[in-house]
PDB file of C-alpha atoms in Angstrom:
ATOM      1  CA  ALA W  34     -24.777 -15.194   5.945  1.00  0.00           C
ATOM      2  CA  GLN W  35     -25.689 -11.710   4.826  1.00  0.00           C
ATOM      3  CA  ARG W  36     -27.299 -11.307   1.438  1.00  0.00           C
ATOM      4  CA  VAL W  37     -28.949  -8.417  -0.416  1.00  0.00           C
ATOM      5  CA  THR W  38     -31.041  -8.895  -3.520  1.00  0.00           C
ATOM      6  CA  GLN W  39     -32.049  -6.115  -5.870  1.00  0.00           C
ATOM      7  CA  PRO W  40     -34.159  -7.933  -8.423  1.00  0.00           C
ATOM      8  CA  GLU W  41     -34.197  -5.179 -11.025  1.00  0.00           C
ATOM      9  CA  LYS W  42     -30.990  -4.362 -12.814  1.00  0.00           C
ATOM     10  CA  LEU W  43     -32.689  -1.600 -14.803  1.00  0.00           C
ATOM     11  CA  LEU W  44     -35.752   0.512 -14.067  1.00  0.00           C
ATOM     12  CA  SER W  45     -37.152   3.135 -16.382  1.00  0.00           C
ATOM     13  CA  VAL W  46     -39.974   5.541 -15.507  1.00  0.00           C
ATOM     14  CA  PHE W  47     -41.344   8.826 -16.791  1.00  0.00           C
ATOM     15  CA  LYS W  48     -40.940  12.104 -14.961  1.00  0.00           C
ATOM     16  CA  GLY W  49     -43.704  12.563 -12.407  1.00  0.00           C
ATOM     17  CA  ALA W  50     -44.430   8.852 -12.107  1.00  0.00           C
ATOM     18  CA  PRO W  51     -44.009   6.971  -8.849  1.00  0.00           C
ATOM     19  CA  VAL W  52     -40.902   4.881  -8.490  1.00  0.00           C
ATOM     20  CA  GLU W  53     -40.104   1.907  -6.274  1.00  0.00           C
ATOM     21  CA  LEU W  54     -36.706   0.239  -6.166  1.00  0.00           C
ATOM     22  CA  LYS W  55     -36.899  -3.153  -4.551  1.00  0.00           C
ATOM     23  CA  CYS W  56     -34.498  -4.569  -1.993  1.00  0.00           C
ATOM     24  CA  ASN W  57     -34.746  -7.826  -0.095  1.00  0.00           C
ATOM     25  CA  TYR W  58     -32.250  -9.016   2.456  1.00  0.00           C
ATOM     26  CA  SER W  59     -31.270 -12.135   4.317  1.00  0.00           C
ATOM     27  CA  TYR W  60     -29.765 -11.827   7.784  1.00  0.00           C
ATOM     28  CA  SER W  61     -30.282 -13.709  11.020  1.00  0.00           C
ATOM     29  CA  GLY W  62     -29.532 -10.805  13.336  1.00  0.00           C
ATOM     30  CA  SER W  63     -30.915  -7.308  13.739  1.00  0.00           C
ATOM     31  CA  PRO W  64     -30.263  -5.578  10.407  1.00  0.00           C
ATOM     32  CA  GLU W  65     -29.175  -2.068   9.613  1.00  0.00           C
ATOM     33  CA  LEU W  66     -30.275  -1.090   6.130  1.00  0.00           C
ATOM     34  CA  PHE W  67     -29.050   1.671   3.888  1.00  0.00           C
ATOM     35  CA  TRP W  68     -29.601   3.047   0.429  1.00  0.00           C
ATOM     36  CA  TYR W  69     -26.595   4.448  -1.404  1.00  0.00           C
ATOM     37  CA  VAL W  70     -26.766   6.358  -4.682  1.00  0.00           C
ATOM     38  CA  GLN W  71     -24.204   7.004  -7.372  1.00  0.00           C
ATOM     39  CA  TYR W  72     -24.933   9.773  -9.861  1.00  0.00           C
ATOM     40  CA  SER W  73     -23.097   9.849 -13.172  1.00  0.00           C
ATOM     41  CA  ARG W  74     -19.373  10.523 -12.665  1.00  0.00           C
ATOM     42  CA  GLN W  75     -19.804  10.968  -8.924  1.00  0.00           C
ATOM     43  CA  ARG W  76     -18.806   8.885  -5.969  1.00  0.00           C
ATOM     44  CA  LEU W  77     -21.071   6.581  -4.040  1.00  0.00           C
ATOM     45  CA  GLN W  78     -22.977   8.511  -1.386  1.00  0.00           C
ATOM     46  CA  LEU W  79     -25.377   7.684   1.394  1.00  0.00           C
ATOM     47  CA  LEU W  80     -28.990   8.441   0.514  1.00  0.00           C
ATOM     48  CA  LEU W  81     -30.749   7.255   3.620  1.00  0.00           C
ATOM     49  CA  ARG W  82     -30.648   4.744   6.458  1.00  0.00           C
ATOM     50  CA  HIS W  83     -33.571   2.992   8.079  1.00  0.00           C
ATOM     51  CA  ILE W  84     -32.551   3.887  11.612  1.00  0.00           C
ATOM     52  CA  SER W  85     -33.071   7.607  11.042  1.00  0.00           C
ATOM     53  CA  ARG W  86     -36.460   7.210   9.317  1.00  0.00           C
ATOM     54  CA  GLU W  87     -35.800  10.322   7.285  1.00  0.00           C
ATOM     55  CA  SER W  88     -36.841  11.411   3.828  1.00  0.00           C
ATOM     56  CA  ILE W  89     -34.072  12.561   1.546  1.00  0.00           C
ATOM     57  CA  LYS W  90     -34.747  14.189  -1.842  1.00  0.00           C
ATOM     58  CA  GLY W  91     -38.318  12.912  -1.537  1.00  0.00           C
ATOM     59  CA  PHE W  92     -37.224   9.283  -1.139  1.00  0.00           C
ATOM     60  CA  THR W  93     -38.394   7.111   1.723  1.00  0.00           C
ATOM     61  CA  ALA W  94     -37.745   3.510   2.664  1.00  0.00           C
ATOM     62  CA  ASP W  95     -39.453   1.406   5.290  1.00  0.00           C
ATOM     63  CA  LEU W  96     -37.897  -1.639   6.838  1.00  0.00           C
ATOM     64  CA  ASN W  97     -40.323  -4.570   6.732  1.00  0.00           C
ATOM     65  CA  LYS W  98     -38.845  -7.309   8.887  1.00  0.00           C
ATOM     66  CA  GLY W  99     -41.678  -9.708   8.101  1.00  0.00           C
ATOM     67  CA  GLU W 100     -40.989  -9.536   4.379  1.00  0.00           C
ATOM     68  CA  THR W 101     -37.254  -8.827   4.897  1.00  0.00           C
ATOM     69  CA  SER W 102     -37.526  -5.895   2.547  1.00  0.00           C
ATOM     70  CA  PHE W 103     -36.337  -2.295   2.422  1.00  0.00           C
ATOM     71  CA  HIS W 104     -37.831  -0.886  -0.749  1.00  0.00           C
ATOM     72  CA  LEU W 105     -36.996   2.673  -1.806  1.00  0.00           C
ATOM     73  CA  LYS W 106     -39.927   4.798  -2.907  1.00  0.00           C
ATOM     74  CA  LYS W 107     -40.611   8.215  -4.335  1.00  0.00           C
ATOM     75  CA  PRO W 108     -44.089   9.411  -5.326  1.00  0.00           C
ATOM     76  CA  PHE W 109     -43.022  11.667  -8.201  1.00  0.00           C
ATOM     77  CA  ALA W 110     -39.750  10.895  -9.973  1.00  0.00           C
ATOM     78  CA  GLN W 111     -37.560  13.709 -11.302  1.00  0.00           C
ATOM     79  CA  GLU W 112     -35.010  13.543 -14.118  1.00  0.00           C
ATOM     80  CA  GLU W 113     -32.227  14.310 -11.642  1.00  0.00           C
ATOM     81  CA  ASP W 114     -33.071  11.083  -9.813  1.00  0.00           C
ATOM     82  CA  SER W 115     -31.500   9.102 -12.657  1.00  0.00           C
ATOM     83  CA  ALA W 116     -28.627   7.215 -11.048  1.00  0.00           C
ATOM     84  CA  MET W 117     -27.408   3.857  -9.812  1.00  0.00           C
ATOM     85  CA  TYR W 118     -28.992   2.835  -6.508  1.00  0.00           C
ATOM     86  CA  TYR W 119     -27.504   0.288  -4.133  1.00  0.00           C
ATOM     87  CA  CYS W 120     -29.200  -1.263  -1.155  1.00  0.00           C
ATOM     88  CA  ALA W 121     -26.795  -2.228   1.632  1.00  0.00           C
ATOM     89  CA  LEU W 122     -27.097  -4.348   4.768  1.00  0.00           C
ATOM     90  CA  GLY W 123     -24.994  -3.790   7.860  1.00  0.00           C
ATOM     91  CA  GLY W 124     -24.178  -6.737  10.085  1.00  0.00           C
ATOM     92  CA  SER W 125     -22.616  -7.335  13.456  1.00  0.00           C
ATOM     93  CA  ASN W 126     -19.063  -7.454  12.147  1.00  0.00           C
ATOM     94  CA  TYR W 127     -19.426  -3.995  10.710  1.00  0.00           C
ATOM     95  CA  LYS W 128     -19.224  -5.054   7.096  1.00  0.00           C
ATOM     96  CA  LEU W 129     -21.676  -3.654   4.598  1.00  0.00           C
ATOM     97  CA  THR W 130     -23.120  -6.108   2.108  1.00  0.00           C
ATOM     98  CA  PHE W 131     -24.284  -4.430  -1.078  1.00  0.00           C
ATOM     99  CA  GLY W 132     -26.756  -5.539  -3.649  1.00  0.00           C
ATOM    100  CA  LYS W 133     -25.797  -5.475  -7.318  1.00  0.00           C
ATOM    101  CA  GLY W 134     -27.597  -2.201  -7.843  1.00  0.00           C
ATOM    102  CA  THR W 135     -30.501  -0.868  -9.882  1.00  0.00           C
ATOM    103  CA  LEU W 136     -29.949   1.674 -12.619  1.00  0.00           C
ATOM    104  CA  LEU W 137     -32.853   4.107 -12.546  1.00  0.00           C
ATOM    105  CA  THR W 138     -33.583   6.169 -15.621  1.00  0.00           C
ATOM    106  CA  VAL W 139     -36.199   8.903 -15.410  1.00  0.00           C
ATOM    107  CA  ASN W 140     -37.362   9.935 -18.866  1.00  0.00           C
ATOM    108  CA  PRO W 141     -38.689  13.440 -19.640  1.00  0.00           C
TER     109      PRO W 141
ATOM    110  CA  GLU V 806     -14.857  18.531   5.834  1.00  0.00           C
ATOM    111  CA  THR V 807     -12.263  17.288   3.384  1.00  0.00           C
ATOM    112  CA  GLY V 808     -14.023  14.053   2.422  1.00  0.00           C
ATOM    113  CA  VAL V 809     -12.293  10.808   1.535  1.00  0.00           C
ATOM    114  CA  THR V 810      -9.464  10.966  -0.976  1.00  0.00           C
ATOM    115  CA  GLN V 811      -7.838   8.031  -2.699  1.00  0.00           C
ATOM    116  CA  SER V 812      -4.653   7.707  -4.698  1.00  0.00           C
ATOM    117  CA  PRO V 813      -3.831   6.930  -7.360  1.00  0.00           C
ATOM    118  CA  THR V 814      -6.998   7.219  -9.442  1.00  0.00           C
ATOM    119  CA  HIS V 815      -5.833   4.719 -12.017  1.00  0.00           C
ATOM    120  CA  LEU V 816      -3.153   2.057 -11.990  1.00  0.00           C
ATOM    121  CA  ILE V 817      -1.942  -0.641 -14.359  1.00  0.00           C
ATOM    122  CA  LYS V 818       0.050  -3.558 -12.957  1.00  0.00           C
ATOM    123  CA  THR V 819       1.378  -6.840 -14.286  1.00  0.00           C
ATOM    124  CA  ARG V 820       0.220 -10.191 -12.980  1.00  0.00           C
ATOM    125  CA  GLY V 821       2.370 -11.291 -10.036  1.00  0.00           C
ATOM    126  CA  GLN V 822       3.289  -7.767  -8.970  1.00  0.00           C
ATOM    127  CA  GLN V 823       2.372  -6.076  -5.714  1.00  0.00           C
ATOM    128  CA  VAL V 824       0.332  -2.884  -5.338  1.00  0.00           C
ATOM    129  CA  THR V 825      -0.386  -0.360  -2.582  1.00  0.00           C
ATOM    130  CA  LEU V 826      -3.462   1.826  -2.672  1.00  0.00           C
ATOM    131  CA  ARG V 827      -3.861   4.764  -0.346  1.00  0.00           C
ATOM    132  CA  CYS V 828      -6.768   6.455   1.350  1.00  0.00           C
ATOM    133  CA  SER V 829      -7.121   9.574   3.423  1.00  0.00           C
ATOM    134  CA  SER V 830     -10.194   9.382   5.645  1.00  0.00           C
ATOM    135  CA  GLN V 831     -12.626  12.170   6.289  1.00  0.00           C
ATOM    136  CA  SER V 832     -11.523  14.340   9.184  1.00  0.00           C
ATOM    137  CA  GLY V 833     -12.674  12.889  12.525  1.00  0.00           C
ATOM    138  CA  HIS V 834     -13.505   9.431  11.153  1.00  0.00           C
ATOM    139  CA  ASN V 835     -11.872   6.568  13.042  1.00  0.00           C
ATOM    140  CA  THR V 836     -13.172   3.666  10.958  1.00  0.00           C
ATOM    141  CA  VAL V 837     -12.081   2.808   7.446  1.00  0.00           C
ATOM    142  CA  SER V 838     -13.276   0.036   5.176  1.00  0.00           C
ATOM    143  CA  TRP V 839     -12.092  -1.156   1.794  1.00  0.00           C
ATOM    144  CA  TYR V 840     -14.313  -2.519  -0.931  1.00  0.00           C
ATOM    145  CA  GLN V 841     -13.708  -4.134  -4.304  1.00  0.00           C
ATOM    146  CA  GLN V 842     -16.176  -3.329  -7.058  1.00  0.00           C
ATOM    147  CA  ALA V 843     -16.009  -5.413 -10.192  1.00  0.00           C
ATOM    148  CA  LEU V 844     -17.730  -4.196 -13.344  1.00  0.00           C
ATOM    149  CA  GLY V 845     -21.508  -4.501 -13.081  1.00  0.00           C
ATOM    150  CA  GLN V 846     -21.410  -5.562  -9.440  1.00  0.00           C
ATOM    151  CA  GLY V 847     -22.008  -3.912  -6.113  1.00  0.00           C
ATOM    152  CA  PRO V 848     -19.041  -3.190  -3.835  1.00  0.00           C
ATOM    153  CA  GLN V 849     -17.707  -6.241  -1.961  1.00  0.00           C
ATOM    154  CA  PHE V 850     -16.315  -5.869   1.544  1.00  0.00           C
ATOM    155  CA  ILE V 851     -12.589  -6.601   1.854  1.00  0.00           C
ATOM    156  CA  PHE V 852     -11.860  -5.541   5.454  1.00  0.00           C
ATOM    157  CA  GLN V 853     -12.336  -2.828   8.016  1.00  0.00           C
ATOM    158  CA  TYR V 854      -9.987  -1.065  10.411  1.00  0.00           C
ATOM    159  CA  TYR V 855     -11.037   0.607  13.618  1.00  0.00           C
ATOM    160  CA  ARG V 856      -8.478   2.585  15.601  1.00  0.00           C
ATOM    161  CA  GLU V 857      -5.623   0.899  13.714  1.00  0.00           C
ATOM    162  CA  GLU V 858      -6.824  -2.666  14.294  1.00  0.00           C
ATOM    163  CA  GLU V 859      -8.509  -4.917  11.733  1.00  0.00           C
ATOM    164  CA  ASN V 860     -11.981  -5.713  13.117  1.00  0.00           C
ATOM    165  CA  GLY V 861     -13.718  -7.396  10.217  1.00  0.00           C
ATOM    166  CA  ARG V 862     -12.769  -9.205   7.034  1.00  0.00           C
ATOM    167  CA  GLY V 863     -14.649 -10.425   3.986  1.00  0.00           C
ATOM    168  CA  ASN V 864     -13.958 -13.424   1.768  1.00  0.00           C
ATOM    169  CA  PHE V 865     -10.645 -12.255   0.427  1.00  0.00           C
ATOM    170  CA  PRO V 866      -7.348 -14.195   0.602  1.00  0.00           C
ATOM    171  CA  PRO V 867      -4.478 -13.152   2.898  1.00  0.00           C
ATOM    172  CA  ARG V 868      -2.620 -11.558  -0.012  1.00  0.00           C
ATOM    173  CA  PHE V 869      -5.048  -8.674   0.537  1.00  0.00           C
ATOM    174  CA  SER V 870      -3.782  -6.810   3.584  1.00  0.00           C
ATOM    175  CA  GLY V 871      -4.107  -3.373   5.050  1.00  0.00           C
ATOM    176  CA  LEU V 872      -2.936  -0.799   7.509  1.00  0.00           C
ATOM    177  CA  GLN V 873      -4.507   2.112   9.285  1.00  0.00           C
ATOM    178  CA  PHE V 874      -2.286   4.859  10.660  1.00  0.00           C
ATOM    179  CA  PRO V 875      -2.698   7.075  13.744  1.00  0.00           C
ATOM    180  CA  ASN V 876      -3.918   9.920  11.549  1.00  0.00           C
ATOM    181  CA  TYR V 877      -6.587   7.463  10.261  1.00  0.00           C
ATOM    182  CA  SER V 878      -5.168   7.309   6.746  1.00  0.00           C
ATOM    183  CA  SER V 879      -5.096   3.796   5.365  1.00  0.00           C
ATOM    184  CA  GLU V 880      -3.444   1.493   2.862  1.00  0.00           C
ATOM    185  CA  LEU V 881      -4.621  -1.549   0.957  1.00  0.00           C
ATOM    186  CA  ASN V 882      -1.860  -3.889  -0.183  1.00  0.00           C
ATOM    187  CA  VAL V 883      -2.354  -6.670  -2.671  1.00  0.00           C
ATOM    188  CA  ASN V 884       0.421  -9.182  -3.326  1.00  0.00           C
ATOM    189  CA  ALA V 885       0.840 -11.598  -6.227  1.00  0.00           C
ATOM    190  CA  LEU V 886      -1.687  -9.777  -8.377  1.00  0.00           C
ATOM    191  CA  GLU V 887      -4.054 -11.861 -10.483  1.00  0.00           C
ATOM    192  CA  LEU V 888      -6.052 -10.831 -13.536  1.00  0.00           C
ATOM    193  CA  ASP V 889      -9.282 -11.110 -11.506  1.00  0.00           C
ATOM    194  CA  ASP V 890      -8.018  -8.427  -9.154  1.00  0.00           C
ATOM    195  CA  SER V 891      -8.808  -5.879 -11.844  1.00  0.00           C
ATOM    196  CA  ALA V 892     -11.537  -3.730 -10.325  1.00  0.00           C
ATOM    197  CA  LEU V 893     -12.420  -0.417  -8.714  1.00  0.00           C
ATOM    198  CA  TYR V 894     -11.174  -0.288  -5.127  1.00  0.00           C
ATOM    199  CA  LEU V 895     -13.179   1.918  -2.833  1.00  0.00           C
ATOM    200  CA  CYS V 896     -12.215   3.294   0.528  1.00  0.00           C
ATOM    201  CA  ALA V 897     -14.921   4.380   2.946  1.00  0.00           C
ATOM    202  CA  SER V 898     -14.657   6.048   6.322  1.00  0.00           C
ATOM    203  CA  SER V 899     -17.068   6.621   9.157  1.00  0.00           C
ATOM    204  CA  TRP V 900     -17.255   7.564  12.805  1.00  0.00           C
ATOM    205  CA  GLU V 901     -17.595   4.491  15.034  1.00  0.00           C
ATOM    206  CA  GLY V 902     -18.592   2.004  12.337  1.00  0.00           C
ATOM    207  CA  GLN V 903     -21.334   1.596   9.825  1.00  0.00           C
ATOM    208  CA  GLY V 904     -24.292   2.848  11.848  1.00  0.00           C
ATOM    209  CA  ASN V 905     -23.578   6.420  10.914  1.00  0.00           C
ATOM    210  CA  GLY V 906     -23.165   5.639   7.242  1.00  0.00           C
ATOM    211  CA  TYR V 907     -19.958   5.592   5.286  1.00  0.00           C
ATOM    212  CA  THR V 908     -18.365   8.368   3.239  1.00  0.00           C
ATOM    213  CA  PHE V 909     -16.835   6.892   0.120  1.00  0.00           C
ATOM    214  CA  GLY V 910     -13.860   7.960  -1.907  1.00  0.00           C
ATOM    215  CA  SER V 911     -13.891   8.073  -5.692  1.00  0.00           C
ATOM    216  CA  GLY V 912     -11.887   4.880  -5.900  1.00  0.00           C
ATOM    217  CA  THR V 913      -8.753   3.565  -7.563  1.00  0.00           C
ATOM    218  CA  ARG V 914      -9.226   1.749 -10.845  1.00  0.00           C
ATOM    219  CA  LEU V 915      -6.738  -1.140 -10.896  1.00  0.00           C
ATOM    220  CA  THR V 916      -6.055  -3.010 -14.111  1.00  0.00           C
ATOM    221  CA  VAL V 917      -3.936  -6.163 -13.986  1.00  0.00           C
ATOM    222  CA  VAL V 918      -2.488  -7.282 -17.312  1.00  0.00           C
TER     223      VAL V 918
END
């Protein structure tokens, strides 16, 4: 079975501080991991995917198969990063399994 | 790019009724998935269509059904509505499945009373 755990429902940091949003997954096959973001009053949008190993808006995420984790990191948080972040796991039957999300608030 | 559009944006139905939600996929996308998002939860996979055939289904009963048309637009039908069906229903499209990432619509907020 596919499962995604985001242990923090809420995360609050100050502007300029590092931020790490945790994601752990459970999957017996070869996983495809994604981070989606939803800004206030906007639709859910893809932030990054592990397969492309890219950095978007200063965010990076490394897939750690040993720890079954895909944590999202940014060295210096900005106020505009405040949003809801969802980690998602792709499986062999094409479905995406989402975590419950972490609401990030970056305070000035 | 036109993005993914969903209609209607809001809907109120009575328990036991049937509802049809519609989705227009992003131009060029041949895969569409539907998700249910309850308040405070992440989206839950309902099913996926690829080139007009269902090719994946989540843990939803048969009263949740769908269609994908040759122009890649899609419908989600729910029969015998229950109060617990109240949720945001999201449509997402992609090219050749999830690997390329999905483009989501803004959703249809369904309230069952």
